[in-house]
Coordinates of N, CA, C and O in Angstrom, one line a residue:
M5 N 38.0 155.4 237.2 CA 37.5 154.2 237.8 C 38.5 153.2 238.0 O 39.2 152.7 237.1
A6 N 38.8 152.8 239.3 CA 39.8 151.8 239.6 C 39.4 150.4 239.1 O 38.2 150.0 239.3
K7 N 40.3 149.7 238.5 CA 40.0 148.3 238.1 C 40.4 147.3 239.1 O 40.2 146.1 238.9
G8 N 41.1 147.8 240.2 CA 41.6 146.9 241.2 C 42.2 147.7 242.3 O 41.9 148.9 242.5
S9 N 43.0 147.0 243.1 CA 43.6 147.7 244.3 C 45.0 147.0 244.6 O 45.2 145.9 244.2
T10 N 45.9 147.8 245.2 CA 47.2 147.3 245.6 C 47.0 146.6 247.0 O 46.5 147.2 247.9
Q11 N 47.4 145.3 247.1 CA 47.3 144.6 248.3 C 48.6 143.8 248.6 O 49.3 143.5 247.6
S12 N 48.7 143.3 249.8 CA 49.8 142.4 250.1 C 49.4 141.0 249.9 O 48.3 140.6 250.3
V13 N 50.3 140.3 249.2 CA 50.0 138.8 248.9 C 51.2 138.0 249.2 O 52.3 138.5 249.2
L14 N 51.0 136.7 249.3 CA 52.1 135.8 249.5 C 52.4 135.1 248.2 O 51.5 134.6 247.6
V15 N 53.7 135.0 247.9 CA 54.1 134.2 246.7 C 55.2 133.3 247.1 O 55.9 133.5 248.0
C16 N 55.3 132.2 246.4 CA 56.3 131.2 246.6 C 57.5 131.5 245.8 O 57.4 131.5 244.5
T17 N 58.7 131.9 246.4 CA 59.9 132.2 245.7 C 60.9 131.1 245.9 O 61.0 130.5 247.0
P18 N 61.8 130.8 244.9 CA 62.8 129.8 245.0 C 63.8 130.1 246.1 O 64.1 131.2 246.4
S19 N 64.2 129.0 246.8 CA 65.1 129.1 247.9 C 66.0 127.9 247.9 O 65.7 126.8 247.4
T20 N 67.1 128.0 248.6 CA 68.0 126.8 248.7 C 67.5 125.9 249.8 O 67.8 124.7 249.8
T21 N 66.9 126.4 250.9 CA 66.4 125.6 252.0 C 65.0 126.1 252.4 O 64.7 127.3 252.1
A22 N 64.3 125.3 253.1 CA 63.0 125.7 253.6 C 62.6 124.9 254.8 O 62.9 123.7 254.9
S23 N 62.0 125.5 255.8 CA 61.6 124.8 257.0 C 60.3 123.9 256.7 O 59.7 124.1 255.7
T24 N 60.0 123.1 257.7 CA 58.8 122.3 257.5 C 57.5 123.1 257.4 O 56.6 122.8 256.6
A25 N 57.4 124.2 258.2 CA 56.3 125.1 258.1 C 56.2 125.8 256.7 O 55.1 126.0 256.2
Q26 N 57.4 126.2 256.2 CA 57.4 126.8 254.9 C 57.0 125.8 253.8 O 56.4 126.2 252.8
Q27 N 57.5 124.6 253.9 CA 57.1 123.6 252.9 C 55.6 123.2 253.0 O 55.1 122.8 252.0
A28 N 55.0 123.5 254.1 CA 53.5 123.2 254.2 C 52.8 124.3 253.4 O 51.7 123.9 252.8
V29 N 53.3 125.5 253.3 CA 52.7 126.5 252.5 C 53.1 126.4 251.0 O 52.3 126.5 250.1
C30 N 54.4 126.3 250.8 CA 55.0 126.2 249.5 C 55.7 124.9 249.3 O 56.9 124.8 249.7
P31 N 55.1 123.8 248.8 CA 55.7 122.5 248.7 C 56.9 122.5 247.7 O 57.0 123.3 246.8
K32 N 57.9 121.6 248.0 CA 59.1 121.4 247.2 C 58.7 120.8 245.9 O 57.9 119.9 245.8
V33 N 59.3 121.3 244.8 CA 59.1 120.7 243.5 C 60.4 120.1 243.0 O 61.4 120.9 242.8
G34 N 60.5 118.8 242.9 CA 61.8 118.2 242.6 C 62.8 118.4 243.7 O 62.5 118.1 244.9
T35 N 63.9 119.0 243.4 CA 64.9 119.4 244.4 C 64.8 120.8 244.8 O 65.6 121.3 245.6
Q36 N 63.9 121.6 244.2 CA 63.8 123.0 244.4 C 62.9 123.3 245.6 O 61.7 122.9 245.6
F37 N 63.4 124.1 246.5 CA 62.6 124.5 247.7 C 62.0 125.9 247.4 O 62.6 126.7 246.6
Y38 N 60.9 126.1 247.9 CA 60.2 127.4 247.8 C 59.8 127.9 249.2 O 59.5 127.1 250.1
V39 N 59.9 129.2 249.4 CA 59.5 129.9 250.7 C 58.5 130.9 250.4 O 58.5 131.6 249.4
P40 N 57.5 131.1 251.3 CA 56.5 132.2 251.1 C 57.2 133.6 251.3 O 58.0 133.8 252.3
T41 N 56.9 134.5 250.4 CA 57.4 135.9 250.5 C 56.2 136.8 250.4 O 55.4 136.6 249.5
K42 N 56.2 137.8 251.2 CA 55.1 138.9 251.1 C 55.6 139.9 250.1 O 56.7 140.5 250.2
V43 N 54.7 140.2 249.2 CA 55.0 141.3 248.2 C 53.7 142.1 248.0 O 52.6 141.7 248.3
Q44 N 53.9 143.3 247.4 CA 52.8 144.2 247.0 C 52.4 143.9 245.6 O 53.3 143.8 244.7
A45 N 51.1 143.7 245.4 CA 50.6 143.4 244.0 C 49.4 144.1 243.7 O 48.6 144.4 244.6
Y46 N 49.1 144.4 242.5 CA 47.9 145.1 242.0 C 47.0 144.0 241.6 O 47.2 143.3 240.6
L47 N 45.9 143.8 242.4 CA 44.9 142.8 242.1 C 43.7 143.4 241.4 O 43.1 144.4 241.8
L48 N 43.2 142.7 240.4 CA 42.1 143.2 239.6 C 40.8 142.8 240.3 O 40.7 141.8 241.0
D49 N 39.8 143.7 240.2 CA 38.5 143.5 240.8 C 37.8 142.5 239.9 O 37.7 142.6 238.7
P50 N 37.2 141.4 240.5 CA 36.5 140.4 239.7 C 35.3 141.0 238.9 O 35.0 140.4 237.8
S51 N 34.7 142.1 239.3 CA 33.6 142.6 238.5 C 34.1 143.2 237.2 O 33.3 143.5 236.3
Q52 N 35.4 143.4 237.0 CA 36.0 144.0 235.8 C 36.5 142.9 234.8 O 37.1 143.2 233.8
Q53 N 36.1 141.7 235.1 CA 36.6 140.5 234.2 C 36.2 140.7 232.8 O 37.0 140.5 231.9
N54 N 34.9 141.1 232.6 CA 34.4 141.3 231.2 C 35.2 142.3 230.4 O 35.5 142.2 229.3
N55 N 35.6 143.4 231.1 CA 36.3 144.5 230.5 C 37.7 144.0 230.1 O 38.2 144.3 229.0
I56 N 38.4 143.3 231.0 CA 39.7 142.8 230.8 C 39.7 141.8 229.6 O 40.5 141.8 228.7
D57 N 38.7 140.9 229.7 CA 38.7 139.9 228.6 C 38.4 140.5 227.3 O 38.9 140.1 226.2
A58 N 37.6 141.5 227.2 CA 37.3 142.2 225.9 C 38.5 142.9 225.4 O 38.8 142.9 224.2
A59 N 39.3 143.5 226.3 CA 40.5 144.2 225.9 C 41.6 143.2 225.4 O 42.4 143.6 224.5
L60 N 41.6 142.0 226.0 CA 42.6 141.1 225.6 C 42.1 140.0 224.6 O 42.8 139.0 224.3
G61 N 40.9 140.2 224.1 CA 40.3 139.2 223.2 C 41.0 139.2 221.8 O 42.0 139.9 221.5
D62 N 40.5 138.3 221.0 CA 41.1 138.1 219.6 C 40.8 139.4 218.8 O 39.8 140.1 219.0
F63 N 41.8 139.7 217.9 CA 41.7 140.8 217.1 C 40.7 140.5 215.9 O 40.8 139.5 215.3
D64 N 39.7 141.4 215.7 CA 38.7 141.3 214.7 C 39.1 142.0 213.4 O 39.0 143.2 213.3
Y65 N 39.7 141.2 212.5 CA 40.3 141.7 211.3 C 39.2 142.3 210.4 O 39.4 143.3 209.7
A66 N 38.0 141.7 210.3 CA 36.9 142.2 209.5 C 36.5 143.5 209.9 O 36.3 144.5 209.1
Y67 N 36.3 143.7 211.2 CA 35.9 145.0 211.8 C 37.0 146.1 211.5 O 36.7 147.2 211.1
A68 N 38.2 145.7 211.7 CA 39.3 146.7 211.5 C 39.5 147.1 210.1 O 39.7 148.2 209.8
S69 N 39.3 146.1 209.2 CA 39.4 146.4 207.7 C 38.2 147.3 207.3 O 38.4 148.2 206.5
G70 N 37.1 147.1 207.9 CA 35.9 148.0 207.6 C 36.2 149.4 208.1 O 35.9 150.4 207.3
L71 N 36.8 149.6 209.3 CA 37.1 150.9 209.8 C 38.2 151.6 208.9 O 38.1 152.8 208.6
W72 N 39.2 150.8 208.5 CA 40.3 151.3 207.7 C 39.7 151.8 206.3 O 40.1 152.8 205.8
S73 N 38.8 151.0 205.7 CA 38.2 151.3 204.4 C 37.4 152.6 204.5 O 37.5 153.5 203.7
L74 N 36.7 152.7 205.6 CA 35.9 153.9 205.8 C 36.8 155.2 206.0 O 36.5 156.2 205.3
A75 N 37.8 155.1 206.8 CA 38.7 156.2 207.0 C 39.4 156.6 205.7 O 39.6 157.7 205.3
F76 N 39.9 155.5 204.9 CA 40.6 155.8 203.7 C 39.7 156.5 202.6 O 40.1 157.4 202.0
S77 N 38.4 156.0 202.6 CA 37.5 156.6 201.7 C 37.2 158.0 202.0 O 37.0 158.9 201.1
M78 N 37.1 158.3 203.3 CA 36.9 159.7 203.7 C 38.0 160.6 203.3 O 37.8 161.7 202.9
V79 N 39.2 160.1 203.5 CA 40.4 160.9 203.1 C 40.4 161.2 201.6 O 40.7 162.3 201.2
V80 N 40.2 160.1 200.8 CA 40.2 160.3 199.4 C 39.1 161.2 199.0 O 39.2 162.1 198.1
G81 N 37.9 161.1 199.5 CA 36.7 161.9 199.2 C 37.0 163.3 199.6 O 36.7 164.3 198.8
L82 N 37.6 163.6 200.8 CA 37.9 165.0 201.2 C 38.9 165.6 200.2 O 38.9 166.8 200.0
Y83 N 39.9 164.8 199.8 CA 40.9 165.3 198.8 C 40.2 165.8 197.6 O 40.5 166.9 197.1
F84 N 39.3 165.0 197.0 CA 38.6 165.4 195.8 C 37.7 166.6 196.0 O 37.7 167.4 195.1
V85 N 37.1 166.7 197.1 CA 36.2 167.8 197.4 C 37.1 169.1 197.5 O 36.8 170.1 196.9
S86 N 38.2 169.0 198.2 CA 39.0 170.2 198.4 C 39.7 170.5 197.0 O 39.9 171.7 196.7
H87 N 40.0 169.5 196.2 CA 40.6 169.8 194.9 C 39.6 170.5 194.0 O 39.9 171.5 193.3
G88 N 38.4 170.1 194.1 CA 37.3 170.7 193.3 C 37.1 172.2 193.8 O 36.9 173.1 193.0
I89 N 37.1 172.4 195.1 CA 36.9 173.7 195.6 C 38.1 174.6 195.2 O 37.9 175.8 194.8
G90 N 39.3 174.0 195.2 CA 40.4 174.8 194.7 C 40.3 175.2 193.3 O 40.7 176.3 192.9
Q91 N 39.8 174.3 192.5 CA 39.6 174.6 191.0 C 38.6 175.7 190.8 O 38.8 176.6 190.0
V92 N 37.5 175.7 191.6 CA 36.5 176.7 191.5 C 37.1 178.0 191.9 O 36.9 179.1 191.3
L93 N 37.8 178.1 193.0 CA 38.4 179.3 193.5 C 39.4 179.9 192.5 O 39.5 181.1 192.3
G94 N 40.2 178.9 191.9 CA 41.2 179.4 190.9 C 40.5 180.0 189.7 O 41.0 181.0 189.2
M95 N 39.4 179.4 189.3 CA 38.7 179.9 188.1 C 38.1 181.3 188.5 O 38.1 182.2 187.6
V96 N 37.6 181.5 189.7 CA 37.0 182.8 190.1 C 38.1 183.8 190.2 O 37.9 184.9 189.7
R97 N 39.3 183.4 190.7 CA 40.4 184.4 190.8 C 40.9 184.8 189.4 O 41.2 186.0 189.2
R98 N 40.9 183.9 188.5 CA 41.4 184.2 187.1 C 40.3 185.0 186.3 O 40.7 185.6 185.3
G99 N 39.1 185.0 186.7 CA 38.1 185.8 186.1 C 37.4 185.0 185.1 O 36.9 184.7 184.2

């Protein structure tokens, strides 16, 4: 699913001189002139704003620590289960 599309856009790039028409589009800042330049850009679809904001949102440390604790507990639990199974198999093998 595409989150946007590639389109041509105008951006103001620094230049040493600019015509009056160019200054109407990109005004001078201090002594720096800017001229409009056409570039290809990937523009995001406005309907995808919620997805982008969620992906770039603040990190939830409480949720992450809960997931880490669950995963760690599962690893330790599986270790003890497999160790117990190994002990039983060893006892069966020794008779």
